[in-house]
Amino acid sequence: MTSDTHRAIEAVWRIESAKVIAGLTRMVGDVGLAEDLAQDALVAALERWPESGVPDNPGAWLMATAKHRAIDSLRRGKLLDRKHVELGHELEARQESPEGDLHAALDDHVGDDLLSLMFTACHPVLTTEARVALTLRLLGGLATDEIARAFLVPKATIAQRIVRAKRTLAAARVPFEVPRGPELAARLSSVLEVIYLIFNEGYSATAGDDWMRPALCEDALRLGRILAGLAPLEPEVHGLVALMELQASRAAARVGPAGEPILLLDQDRGRWDHLLIRRGLAALERAEAPGGGYGPYALQAAIAACHARARTPEETDWTRIVALYDALSQLLHSPVVELNRAVALGMAFGPAAGLEVVDTLTAEPSLERYHLLPAVRGDLLHKLGRYTEARAEFERAATLTRNARERTLLLERAARARETRP
């Protein structure tokens, strides 16, 4: 197989696999079985395309091949028991072939199927880790080893998460559908959480040698944009997309030539991606709810927009950012939000104002091992001229982070605090 053909197959699979799996799941009622059938179609492509060439419409080829595999399975009786309630009684009574029904089911409502697949992969019955892995597998088109590399965990661990997730969905008889009524808000929140978790892991890697993993950011952005197209009337979907677009706009400026982190106020804003900024601001406009209010993701996007609109760090509207964090803390009641609010307070009204809030968080159990708490406290202490205390906080933060680049940055800041004299 030529490298060009292999890259073409990978690209097609990444783009089209979710549609194929979604269409099959709606018919066979089992996401695990649907993925197996879709994988069979991929294997067929790997066998045939190197000789025949990539089809003019490769997505349609994969879908047609997957359909035939599903139909063959029905004919062999492998699926009849699974679908007996839905198809068996009527088909046996009339002695009709299910082939026409299957074709119709796979051809209609591709958007609804993709949306249903998102809600299924992100179902609250699954653990957060399982939701992330299954979403990247089914909707991102990533192989198990790609997911494992992205999150720096063994391939076997990811494989187990995915297998268990599929079994859990089957055992819980999770319906393949878009939830309605009161359930929709909670289920949508789970989908948005998973997409943003994927983005955040790419934007600020939890562990490893890299400050960022851009591929994960791209996967999350793609999923967010797809979701926005499928659910255009949901303000928080646009809020999340706006937040990711605006944060992603800084990616090129966040890393130096040697891979070292560059913090926000030190970044070359000329390297920010202004196309992504425009897209983010446009999504933020769409996120404004009919009543004029913002949800949590839209509020965070509004904060990111304050940075995006500032041509220099000095032009940043920190007072507005504080007000936005005030609103966000009313919605989320999160210690992490309070920590971010403290940073904004320190910028708007002086480091003493920020430190006062940070000191109230030092006894918060959920932040006990959170490295950004001592990092923020160290920064505020340094600005206040309390260098010995600042150095101790930076050193403590360095022991808590699992990211090598971040650890180096924090130790450098500790060293500078040691060298600084009042």
mmCIF file of C-alpha atoms in Angstrom, residues 31-331:
data_model
loop_
_atom_site.group_PDB
_atom_site.id
_atom_site.type_symbol
_atom_site.label_atom_id
_atom_site.label_comp_id
_atom_site.label_asym_id
_atom_site.label_seq_id
_atom_site.Cartn_x
_atom_site.Cartn_y
_atom_site.Cartn_z
ATOM 1 C CA VAL A 31 -23.057 0.414 19.362
ATOM 2 C CA GLY A 32 -20.433 -2.301 19.829
ATOM 3 C CA LEU A 33 -21.825 -4.428 17.025
ATOM 4 C CA ALA A 34 -22.194 -1.361 14.819
ATOM 5 C CA GLU A 35 -18.535 -0.488 15.290
ATOM 6 C CA ASP A 36 -17.530 -4.059 14.443
ATOM 7 C CA LEU A 37 -19.469 -3.836 11.179
ATOM 8 C CA ALA A 38 -17.911 -0.458 10.382
ATOM 9 C CA GLN A 39 -14.450 -1.862 11.110
ATOM 10 C CA ASP A 40 -15.186 -4.689 8.670
ATOM 11 C CA ALA A 41 -15.853 -2.046 6.031
ATOM 12 C CA LEU A 42 -12.542 -0.372 6.865
ATOM 13 C CA VAL A 43 -10.700 -3.676 6.505
ATOM 14 C CA ALA A 44 -12.334 -4.139 3.105
ATOM 15 C CA ALA A 45 -11.148 -0.662 2.092
ATOM 16 C CA LEU A 46 -7.610 -1.448 3.213
ATOM 17 C CA GLU A 47 -7.696 -4.592 1.067
ATOM 18 C CA ARG A 48 -9.285 -3.148 -2.079
ATOM 19 C CA TRP A 49 -8.419 0.530 -2.413
ATOM 20 C CA PRO A 50 -4.666 0.052 -2.908
ATOM 21 C CA GLU A 51 -5.477 -1.876 -6.110
ATOM 22 C CA SER A 52 -8.678 -0.200 -7.281
ATOM 23 C CA GLY A 53 -7.858 3.300 -6.085
ATOM 24 C CA VAL A 54 -9.790 5.470 -3.651
ATOM 25 C CA PRO A 55 -13.437 5.762 -4.846
ATOM 26 C CA ASP A 56 -14.799 9.118 -5.951
ATOM 27 C CA ASN A 57 -17.141 9.021 -2.948
ATOM 28 C CA PRO A 58 -15.223 7.012 -0.331
ATOM 29 C CA GLY A 59 -17.717 7.729 2.457
ATOM 30 C CA ALA A 60 -20.556 6.275 0.410
ATOM 31 C CA TRP A 61 -18.393 3.232 -0.393
ATOM 32 C CA LEU A 62 -17.772 2.597 3.309
ATOM 33 C CA MET A 63 -21.453 3.030 4.116
ATOM 34 C CA ALA A 64 -22.546 0.683 1.317
ATOM 35 C CA THR A 65 -20.022 -1.950 2.371
ATOM 36 C CA ALA A 66 -21.102 -1.674 5.996
ATOM 37 C CA LYS A 67 -24.745 -2.045 4.926
ATOM 38 C CA HIS A 68 -23.980 -5.224 3.033
ATOM 39 C CA ARG A 69 -22.114 -6.645 6.019
ATOM 40 C CA ALA A 70 -25.101 -5.861 8.258
ATOM 41 C CA ILE A 71 -27.527 -7.396 5.769
ATOM 42 C CA ASP A 72 -25.369 -10.513 5.472
ATOM 43 C CA SER A 73 -25.355 -10.810 9.246
ATOM 44 C CA LEU A 74 -29.125 -10.521 9.333
ATOM 45 C CA ARG A 75 -29.453 -13.191 6.710
ATOM 46 C CA ARG A 76 -27.149 -15.491 8.630
ATOM 47 C CA GLY A 77 -29.275 -14.933 11.687
ATOM 48 C CA LYS A 78 -26.571 -13.292 13.772
ATOM 49 C CA LEU A 79 -28.637 -10.185 14.304
ATOM 50 C CA LEU A 80 -32.117 -11.691 14.259
ATOM 51 C CA ASP A 81 -32.166 -12.455 17.967
ATOM 52 C CA ARG A 82 -30.923 -8.971 18.864
ATOM 53 C CA LYS A 83 -33.552 -7.296 16.718
ATOM 54 C CA HIS A 84 -36.354 -9.810 17.152
ATOM 55 C CA VAL A 85 -38.648 -7.401 18.958
ATOM 56 C CA GLU A 86 -38.061 -4.574 16.470
ATOM 57 C CA LEU A 87 -38.043 -6.530 13.208
ATOM 58 C CA GLY A 88 -38.524 -10.229 13.682
ATOM 59 C CA HIS A 89 -42.239 -10.639 14.380
ATOM 60 C CA GLU A 90 -43.505 -8.703 11.373
ATOM 61 C CA LEU A 91 -40.818 -9.919 8.989
ATOM 62 C CA GLU A 92 -41.337 -13.572 9.878
ATOM 63 C CA ALA A 93 -45.114 -13.240 9.669
ATOM 64 C CA ARG A 94 -44.915 -11.715 6.186
ATOM 65 C CA GLN A 95 -41.764 -13.685 5.228
ATOM 66 C CA GLU A 96 -40.233 -10.470 3.980
ATOM 67 C CA SER A 97 -36.576 -9.598 3.675
ATOM 68 C CA PRO A 98 -35.368 -6.858 6.047
ATOM 69 C CA GLU A 99 -32.995 -5.525 3.406
ATOM 70 C CA GLY A 100 -35.198 -2.651 2.289
ATOM 71 C CA ASP A 101 -35.848 -1.539 5.850
ATOM 72 C CA LEU A 102 -32.149 -1.643 6.612
ATOM 73 C CA HIS A 103 -31.203 0.447 3.583
ATOM 74 C CA ALA A 104 -33.851 3.023 4.434
ATOM 75 C CA ALA A 105 -32.776 3.170 8.058
ATOM 76 C CA LEU A 106 -29.165 3.787 7.126
ATOM 77 C CA ASP A 107 -29.871 6.380 4.460
ATOM 78 C CA ASP A 108 -32.221 8.680 6.396
ATOM 79 C CA HIS A 109 -31.535 11.212 9.139
ATOM 80 C CA VAL A 110 -27.728 11.114 9.163
ATOM 81 C CA GLY A 111 -27.671 14.223 11.372
ATOM 82 C CA ASP A 112 -30.069 12.705 13.896
ATOM 83 C CA ASP A 113 -27.976 9.547 13.970
ATOM 84 C CA LEU A 114 -24.760 11.453 14.662
ATOM 85 C CA LEU A 115 -26.425 13.402 17.433
ATOM 86 C CA SER A 116 -27.810 10.186 18.922
ATOM 87 C CA LEU A 117 -24.336 8.637 18.777
ATOM 88 C CA MET A 118 -22.899 11.613 20.691
ATOM 89 C CA PHE A 119 -25.527 11.270 23.416
ATOM 90 C CA THR A 120 -24.931 7.519 23.588
ATOM 91 C CA ALA A 121 -21.147 7.745 23.835
ATOM 92 C CA CYS A 122 -21.463 10.431 26.528
ATOM 93 C CA HIS A 123 -24.212 8.748 28.535
ATOM 94 C CA PRO A 124 -23.947 9.413 32.299
ATOM 95 C CA VAL A 125 -24.112 5.685 33.018
ATOM 96 C CA LEU A 126 -20.449 5.605 31.913
ATOM 97 C CA THR A 127 -17.481 6.936 33.864
ATOM 98 C CA THR A 128 -15.949 10.178 32.654
ATOM 99 C CA GLU A 129 -12.845 8.347 31.420
ATOM 100 C CA ALA A 130 -14.993 5.864 29.506
ATOM 101 C CA ARG A 131 -17.052 8.634 27.915
ATOM 102 C CA VAL A 132 -13.919 10.397 26.687
ATOM 103 C CA ALA A 133 -12.375 7.224 25.262
ATOM 104 C CA LEU A 134 -15.571 6.048 23.603
ATOM 105 C CA THR A 135 -16.252 9.474 22.092
ATOM 106 C CA LEU A 136 -12.787 9.687 20.570
ATOM 107 C CA ARG A 137 -13.138 6.149 19.272
ATOM 108 C CA LEU A 138 -16.646 6.363 17.794
ATOM 109 C CA LEU A 139 -16.910 10.023 16.846
ATOM 110 C CA GLY A 140 -13.281 11.044 16.504
ATOM 111 C CA GLY A 141 -12.282 8.002 14.480
ATOM 112 C CA LEU A 142 -9.160 7.488 16.598
ATOM 113 C CA ALA A 143 -7.600 4.074 16.988
ATOM 114 C CA THR A 144 -7.083 2.678 20.487
ATOM 115 C CA ASP A 145 -3.327 3.292 20.403
ATOM 116 C CA GLU A 146 -3.879 6.917 19.307
ATOM 117 C CA ILE A 147 -6.147 7.557 22.289
ATOM 118 C CA ALA A 148 -3.646 5.861 24.593
ATOM 119 C CA ARG A 149 -0.791 8.032 23.311
ATOM 120 C CA ALA A 150 -2.883 11.180 23.642
ATOM 121 C CA PHE A 151 -3.620 10.519 27.322
ATOM 122 C CA LEU A 152 -0.306 8.812 28.153
ATOM 123 C CA VAL A 153 -1.904 5.608 29.411
ATOM 124 C CA PRO A 154 -1.296 2.010 28.292
ATOM 125 C CA LYS A 155 -3.111 0.849 25.175
ATOM 126 C CA ALA A 156 -4.602 -2.048 27.157
ATOM 127 C CA THR A 157 -6.162 0.412 29.610
ATOM 128 C CA ILE A 158 -7.936 2.317 26.838
ATOM 129 C CA ALA A 159 -9.033 -0.925 25.190
ATOM 130 C CA GLN A 160 -10.551 -2.101 28.473
ATOM 131 C CA ARG A 161 -12.351 1.212 28.976
ATOM 132 C CA ILE A 162 -13.891 1.010 25.527
ATOM 133 C CA VAL A 163 -14.948 -2.631 25.852
ATOM 134 C CA ARG A 164 -16.452 -2.041 29.296
ATOM 135 C CA ALA A 165 -18.225 1.069 28.078
ATOM 136 C CA LYS A 166 -19.903 -0.854 25.265
ATOM 137 C CA ARG A 167 -20.923 -3.626 27.658
ATOM 138 C CA THR A 168 -22.294 -1.093 30.134
ATOM 139 C CA LEU A 169 -24.380 0.613 27.444
ATOM 140 C CA ALA A 170 -25.744 -2.745 26.306
ATOM 141 C CA ALA A 171 -26.482 -3.934 29.854
ATOM 142 C CA ALA A 172 -28.210 -0.666 30.716
ATOM 143 C CA ARG A 173 -30.222 -0.851 27.466
ATOM 144 C CA VAL A 174 -29.367 2.752 26.713
ATOM 145 C CA PRO A 175 -31.641 3.806 23.853
ATOM 146 C CA PHE A 176 -30.053 5.170 20.695
ATOM 147 C CA GLU A 177 -31.851 8.483 20.593
ATOM 148 C CA VAL A 178 -31.660 12.189 21.280
ATOM 149 C CA PRO A 179 -33.167 12.744 24.742
ATOM 150 C CA ARG A 180 -36.203 14.971 24.986
ATOM 151 C CA GLY A 181 -37.822 17.146 27.611
ATOM 152 C CA PRO A 182 -36.241 17.599 31.048
ATOM 153 C CA GLU A 183 -33.582 14.939 30.385
ATOM 154 C CA LEU A 184 -32.088 16.862 27.456
ATOM 155 C CA ALA A 185 -30.315 19.556 29.492
ATOM 156 C CA ALA A 186 -28.504 17.088 31.756
ATOM 157 C CA ARG A 187 -27.527 14.805 28.896
ATOM 158 C CA LEU A 188 -26.351 17.718 26.747
ATOM 159 C CA SER A 189 -24.245 18.912 29.665
ATOM 160 C CA SER A 190 -22.506 15.528 29.677
ATOM 161 C CA VAL A 191 -21.740 15.770 25.952
ATOM 162 C CA LEU A 192 -20.328 19.279 26.319
ATOM 163 C CA GLU A 193 -18.260 18.217 29.327
ATOM 164 C CA VAL A 194 -16.649 15.371 27.393
ATOM 165 C CA ILE A 195 -15.788 17.550 24.391
ATOM 166 C CA TYR A 196 -14.264 20.229 26.620
ATOM 167 C CA LEU A 197 -12.301 17.647 28.618
ATOM 168 C CA ILE A 198 -10.768 16.446 25.349
ATOM 169 C CA PHE A 199 -9.953 20.020 24.346
ATOM 170 C CA ASN A 200 -8.433 20.881 27.724
ATOM 171 C CA GLU A 201 -6.186 17.842 27.702
ATOM 172 C CA GLY A 202 -4.848 19.039 24.363
ATOM 173 C CA TYR A 203 -4.593 22.672 25.445
ATOM 174 C CA SER A 204 -2.840 22.053 28.790
ATOM 175 C CA ALA A 205 -1.609 18.487 28.973
ATOM 176 C CA THR A 206 -2.022 16.938 32.413
ATOM 177 C CA ALA A 207 1.174 14.918 32.211
ATOM 178 C CA GLY A 208 4.097 14.083 29.964
ATOM 179 C CA ASP A 209 6.787 16.063 28.189
ATOM 180 C CA ASP A 210 4.611 18.317 26.034
ATOM 181 C CA TRP A 211 2.859 21.509 27.155
ATOM 182 C CA MET A 212 0.171 21.009 24.496
ATOM 183 C CA ARG A 213 -1.224 18.181 22.340
ATOM 184 C CA PRO A 214 -2.716 20.073 19.376
ATOM 185 C CA ALA A 215 -4.309 16.984 17.785
ATOM 186 C CA LEU A 216 -6.683 16.634 20.744
ATOM 187 C CA CYS A 217 -7.659 20.301 20.454
ATOM 188 C CA GLU A 218 -8.420 19.746 16.775
ATOM 189 C CA ASP A 219 -10.510 16.648 17.530
ATOM 190 C CA ALA A 220 -12.525 18.511 20.165
ATOM 191 C CA LEU A 221 -13.046 21.508 17.889
ATOM 192 C CA ARG A 222 -14.266 19.263 15.099
ATOM 193 C CA LEU A 223 -16.722 17.524 17.436
ATOM 194 C CA GLY A 224 -17.914 20.866 18.775
ATOM 195 C CA ARG A 225 -18.491 22.262 15.301
ATOM 196 C CA ILE A 226 -20.395 19.118 14.288
ATOM 197 C CA LEU A 227 -22.546 19.396 17.412
ATOM 198 C CA ALA A 228 -23.239 23.077 16.712
ATOM 199 C CA GLY A 229 -24.440 22.125 13.229
ATOM 200 C CA LEU A 230 -26.665 19.378 14.606
ATOM 201 C CA ALA A 231 -28.071 21.392 17.535
ATOM 202 C CA PRO A 232 -28.096 24.998 16.283
ATOM 203 C CA LEU A 233 -30.730 26.147 18.786
ATOM 204 C CA GLU A 234 -28.731 25.187 21.899
ATOM 205 C CA PRO A 235 -26.924 28.338 23.147
ATOM 206 C CA GLU A 236 -24.402 26.486 25.300
ATOM 207 C CA VAL A 237 -23.224 24.422 22.326
ATOM 208 C CA HIS A 238 -22.255 27.677 20.604
ATOM 209 C CA GLY A 239 -20.779 28.870 23.895
ATOM 210 C CA LEU A 240 -18.475 25.866 24.057
ATOM 211 C CA VAL A 241 -17.471 26.237 20.409
ATOM 212 C CA ALA A 242 -16.738 29.933 20.982
ATOM 213 C CA LEU A 243 -14.616 29.108 24.024
ATOM 214 C CA MET A 244 -12.588 26.488 22.157
ATOM 215 C CA GLU A 245 -12.124 28.653 19.050
ATOM 216 C CA LEU A 246 -10.869 31.587 21.129
ATOM 217 C CA GLN A 247 -8.540 29.491 23.253
ATOM 218 C CA ALA A 248 -7.227 27.603 20.221
ATOM 219 C CA SER A 249 -6.418 30.938 18.565
ATOM 220 C CA ARG A 250 -3.502 31.323 21.014
ATOM 221 C CA ALA A 251 -2.001 27.880 20.400
ATOM 222 C CA ALA A 252 0.937 28.960 18.215
ATOM 223 C CA ALA A 253 1.957 31.620 20.728
ATOM 224 C CA ARG A 254 1.699 29.371 23.811
ATOM 225 C CA VAL A 255 4.823 27.355 23.016
ATOM 226 C CA GLY A 256 8.354 28.620 22.420
ATOM 227 C CA PRO A 257 10.923 27.316 19.900
ATOM 228 C CA ALA A 258 12.103 24.585 22.285
ATOM 229 C CA GLY A 259 8.594 23.603 23.363
ATOM 230 C CA GLU A 260 8.685 25.692 26.510
ATOM 231 C CA PRO A 261 5.419 27.200 27.818
ATOM 232 C CA ILE A 262 4.708 30.880 27.219
ATOM 233 C CA LEU A 263 2.141 32.354 29.582
ATOM 234 C CA LEU A 264 -0.692 34.564 28.358
ATOM 235 C CA LEU A 265 0.744 37.968 29.261
ATOM 236 C CA ASP A 266 4.101 37.090 27.668
ATOM 237 C CA GLN A 267 2.721 35.848 24.354
ATOM 238 C CA ASP A 268 3.347 37.489 20.980
ATOM 239 C CA ARG A 269 -0.220 38.437 20.100
ATOM 240 C CA GLY A 270 0.768 38.831 16.478
ATOM 241 C CA ARG A 271 0.965 35.029 16.373
ATOM 242 C CA TRP A 272 -2.628 34.575 17.508
ATOM 243 C CA ASP A 273 -4.883 33.108 14.828
ATOM 244 C CA HIS A 274 -7.277 35.905 13.901
ATOM 245 C CA LEU A 275 -9.482 33.638 11.799
ATOM 246 C CA LEU A 276 -10.174 31.517 14.879
ATOM 247 C CA ILE A 277 -10.788 34.686 16.879
ATOM 248 C CA ARG A 278 -13.388 35.855 14.365
ATOM 249 C CA ARG A 279 -15.025 32.444 14.386
ATOM 250 C CA GLY A 280 -15.041 32.423 18.174
ATOM 251 C CA LEU A 281 -16.582 35.869 18.460
ATOM 252 C CA ALA A 282 -19.250 34.920 15.915
ATOM 253 C CA ALA A 283 -20.067 31.754 17.882
ATOM 254 C CA LEU A 284 -20.254 33.836 21.062
ATOM 255 C CA GLU A 285 -22.895 36.048 19.443
ATOM 256 C CA ARG A 286 -24.923 32.937 18.609
ATOM 257 C CA ALA A 287 -24.536 31.731 22.200
ATOM 258 C CA GLU A 288 -26.440 34.632 23.686
ATOM 259 C CA ALA A 289 -29.672 33.180 25.002
ATOM 260 C CA PRO A 290 -32.977 34.778 23.919
ATOM 261 C CA GLY A 291 -33.303 36.363 27.351
ATOM 262 C CA GLY A 292 -29.858 37.918 27.088
ATOM 263 C CA GLY A 293 -28.153 35.591 29.594
ATOM 264 C CA TYR A 294 -25.083 33.417 29.216
ATOM 265 C CA GLY A 295 -24.526 29.855 30.378
ATOM 266 C CA PRO A 296 -21.237 28.626 31.919
ATOM 267 C CA TYR A 297 -19.444 27.923 28.627
ATOM 268 C CA ALA A 298 -20.603 31.178 27.058
ATOM 269 C CA LEU A 299 -19.410 33.099 30.145
ATOM 270 C CA GLN A 300 -15.985 31.480 29.859
ATOM 271 C CA ALA A 301 -15.988 32.336 26.158
ATOM 272 C CA ALA A 302 -16.829 35.950 27.023
ATOM 273 C CA ILE A 303 -13.782 35.984 29.317
ATOM 274 C CA ALA A 304 -11.620 34.577 26.514
ATOM 275 C CA ALA A 305 -13.057 37.245 24.200
ATOM 276 C CA CYS A 306 -11.770 39.978 26.542
ATOM 277 C CA HIS A 307 -8.253 38.663 25.975
ATOM 278 C CA ALA A 308 -8.802 38.185 22.245
ATOM 279 C CA ARG A 309 -9.935 41.792 21.771
ATOM 280 C CA ALA A 310 -6.961 43.265 23.659
ATOM 281 C CA ARG A 311 -4.134 44.141 21.283
ATOM 282 C CA THR A 312 -1.707 44.348 24.208
ATOM 283 C CA PRO A 313 -1.841 42.905 27.740
ATOM 284 C CA GLU A 314 -2.303 46.432 29.115
ATOM 285 C CA GLU A 315 -5.517 46.863 27.119
ATOM 286 C CA THR A 316 -7.176 43.854 28.749
ATOM 287 C CA ASP A 317 -10.457 44.776 30.447
ATOM 288 C CA TRP A 318 -9.756 43.039 33.765
ATOM 289 C CA THR A 319 -12.681 44.739 35.499
ATOM 290 C CA ARG A 320 -15.088 43.144 33.021
ATOM 291 C CA ILE A 321 -13.325 39.803 33.450
ATOM 292 C CA VAL A 322 -13.873 40.015 37.217
ATOM 293 C CA ALA A 323 -17.567 40.722 36.633
ATOM 294 C CA LEU A 324 -17.818 37.738 34.282
ATOM 295 C CA TYR A 325 -16.133 35.490 36.854
ATOM 296 C CA ASP A 326 -18.589 36.788 39.463
ATOM 297 C CA ALA A 327 -21.426 35.658 37.209
ATOM 298 C CA LEU A 328 -19.730 32.333 36.505
ATOM 299 C CA SER A 329 -19.202 31.610 40.197
ATOM 300 C CA GLN A 330 -22.921 32.150 40.777
ATOM 301 C CA LEU A 331 -23.649 29.393 38.250
#
